[in-house]
Amino acid sequence: MQVLWAVEEATSAQIHAALFAKHGLALTTIATMLQKMEAKGVVAHRKQGRSFHYRPIVGEEEVRQTMVGELVGRLFGGDSLALVHHLLAAGELNEQELAALRPWIEQVRKEEKDA
């Protein structure tokens, strides 16, 4: 999906070329994943000649919200605080990332006060 969001439309061969160095996936694997994503309504394709050109039909933020929601629900029983605690306890956030979070926390606090 990252590749499609970046380029807006691509063939399975183009997606394969973009991902191969990092992930080493076979072209057939990419094609299968695209077919499954299309069946789920995440991507769509148009036929041009002999190739299919895929495009995302779901935005990155929507996918992120859905996936994080599922992660919190499945692994942390719906407790988002448990997820944050896990990230902190596991050392997943460095000082720079923690510093970047502070203004966001303050913004949420301000919005809750104003509501």
mmCIF file of C-alpha atoms in Angstrom, residues 30-111:
data_model
loop_
_atom_site.group_PDB
_atom_site.id
_atom_site.type_symbol
_atom_site.label_atom_id
_atom_site.label_comp_id
_atom_site.label_asym_id
_atom_site.label_seq_id
_atom_site.Cartn_x
_atom_site.Cartn_y
_atom_site.Cartn_z
ATOM 1 C CA ILE A 30 2.719 -9.352 -5.048
ATOM 2 C CA ALA A 31 0.031 -10.243 -7.613
ATOM 3 C CA THR A 32 -1.747 -12.483 -5.098
ATOM 4 C CA MET A 33 -1.625 -9.776 -2.417
ATOM 5 C CA LEU A 34 -3.073 -7.230 -4.856
ATOM 6 C CA GLN A 35 -5.915 -9.617 -5.763
ATOM 7 C CA LYS A 36 -6.700 -10.163 -2.079
ATOM 8 C CA MET A 37 -6.591 -6.426 -1.373
ATOM 9 C CA GLU A 38 -8.917 -5.824 -4.306
ATOM 10 C CA ALA A 39 -11.359 -8.435 -2.979
ATOM 11 C CA LYS A 40 -11.333 -6.575 0.357
ATOM 12 C CA GLY A 41 -12.043 -3.260 -1.365
ATOM 13 C CA VAL A 42 -8.699 -1.657 -0.576
ATOM 14 C CA VAL A 43 -7.413 -1.334 -4.146
ATOM 15 C CA ALA A 44 -8.969 -1.323 -7.614
ATOM 16 C CA HIS A 45 -7.496 -1.946 -11.028
ATOM 17 C CA ARG A 46 -7.950 -0.928 -14.629
ATOM 18 C CA LYS A 47 -6.732 -2.986 -17.535
ATOM 19 C CA GLN A 48 -4.334 -1.385 -19.995
ATOM 20 C CA GLY A 49 -3.234 -3.753 -22.715
ATOM 21 C CA ARG A 50 -2.158 -6.936 -20.994
ATOM 22 C CA SER A 51 -1.393 -5.381 -17.619
ATOM 23 C CA PHE A 52 -3.488 -4.340 -14.655
ATOM 24 C CA HIS A 53 -2.828 -0.928 -13.156
ATOM 25 C CA TYR A 54 -3.700 -0.850 -9.457
ATOM 26 C CA ARG A 55 -4.650 2.195 -7.422
ATOM 27 C CA PRO A 56 -5.553 2.612 -3.766
ATOM 28 C CA ILE A 57 -9.192 3.288 -2.996
ATOM 29 C CA VAL A 58 -8.693 3.530 0.747
ATOM 30 C CA GLY A 59 -6.602 6.326 2.213
ATOM 31 C CA GLU A 60 -3.550 5.819 4.356
ATOM 32 C CA GLU A 61 -5.103 7.427 7.445
ATOM 33 C CA GLU A 62 -8.211 5.225 7.205
ATOM 34 C CA VAL A 63 -6.073 2.085 6.974
ATOM 35 C CA ARG A 64 -3.898 3.259 9.864
ATOM 36 C CA GLN A 65 -6.927 3.879 12.096
ATOM 37 C CA THR A 66 -8.424 0.498 11.261
ATOM 38 C CA MET A 67 -5.173 -1.378 11.814
ATOM 39 C CA VAL A 68 -4.344 0.375 15.084
ATOM 40 C CA GLY A 69 -7.899 -0.217 16.286
ATOM 41 C CA GLU A 70 -7.574 -3.912 15.490
ATOM 42 C CA LEU A 71 -4.156 -4.077 17.160
ATOM 43 C CA VAL A 72 -5.436 -2.445 20.338
ATOM 44 C CA GLY A 73 -8.534 -4.636 20.330
ATOM 45 C CA ARG A 74 -6.787 -7.948 19.712
ATOM 46 C CA LEU A 75 -3.539 -7.568 21.628
ATOM 47 C CA PHE A 76 -4.504 -5.157 24.391
ATOM 48 C CA GLY A 77 -8.186 -5.950 24.955
ATOM 49 C CA GLY A 78 -9.237 -2.508 23.722
ATOM 50 C CA ASP A 79 -7.000 -0.730 26.234
ATOM 51 C CA SER A 80 -5.015 1.885 24.302
ATOM 52 C CA LEU A 81 -3.199 2.894 27.487
ATOM 53 C CA ALA A 82 -1.801 -0.653 27.642
ATOM 54 C CA LEU A 83 -0.395 -0.179 24.142
ATOM 55 C CA VAL A 84 1.307 3.069 25.137
ATOM 56 C CA HIS A 85 2.641 1.445 28.313
ATOM 57 C CA HIS A 86 4.012 -1.425 26.239
ATOM 58 C CA LEU A 87 5.797 0.965 23.870
ATOM 59 C CA LEU A 88 7.321 2.839 26.799
ATOM 60 C CA ALA A 89 8.283 -0.246 28.815
ATOM 61 C CA ALA A 90 9.793 -1.990 25.795
ATOM 62 C CA GLY A 91 11.941 1.028 25.009
ATOM 63 C CA GLU A 92 10.276 1.454 21.635
ATOM 64 C CA LEU A 93 10.230 5.251 21.976
ATOM 65 C CA ASN A 94 13.453 7.213 22.184
ATOM 66 C CA GLU A 95 13.900 10.636 23.822
ATOM 67 C CA GLN A 96 13.322 12.502 20.576
ATOM 68 C CA GLU A 97 10.046 10.654 19.972
ATOM 69 C CA LEU A 98 8.932 11.259 23.555
ATOM 70 C CA ALA A 99 9.683 14.968 23.165
ATOM 71 C CA ALA A 100 7.609 15.022 19.972
ATOM 72 C CA LEU A 101 4.668 13.432 21.824
ATOM 73 C CA ARG A 102 4.494 16.077 24.554
ATOM 74 C CA PRO A 103 2.962 18.831 22.368
ATOM 75 C CA TRP A 104 0.395 16.367 21.015
ATOM 76 C CA ILE A 105 -0.604 15.386 24.551
ATOM 77 C CA GLU A 106 -0.943 19.046 25.507
ATOM 78 C CA GLN A 107 -3.078 19.691 22.422
ATOM 79 C CA VAL A 108 -5.448 16.851 23.360
ATOM 80 C CA ARG A 109 -5.667 18.179 26.924
ATOM 81 C CA LYS A 110 -6.486 21.651 25.597
ATOM 82 C CA GLU A 111 -9.151 20.318 23.242
#
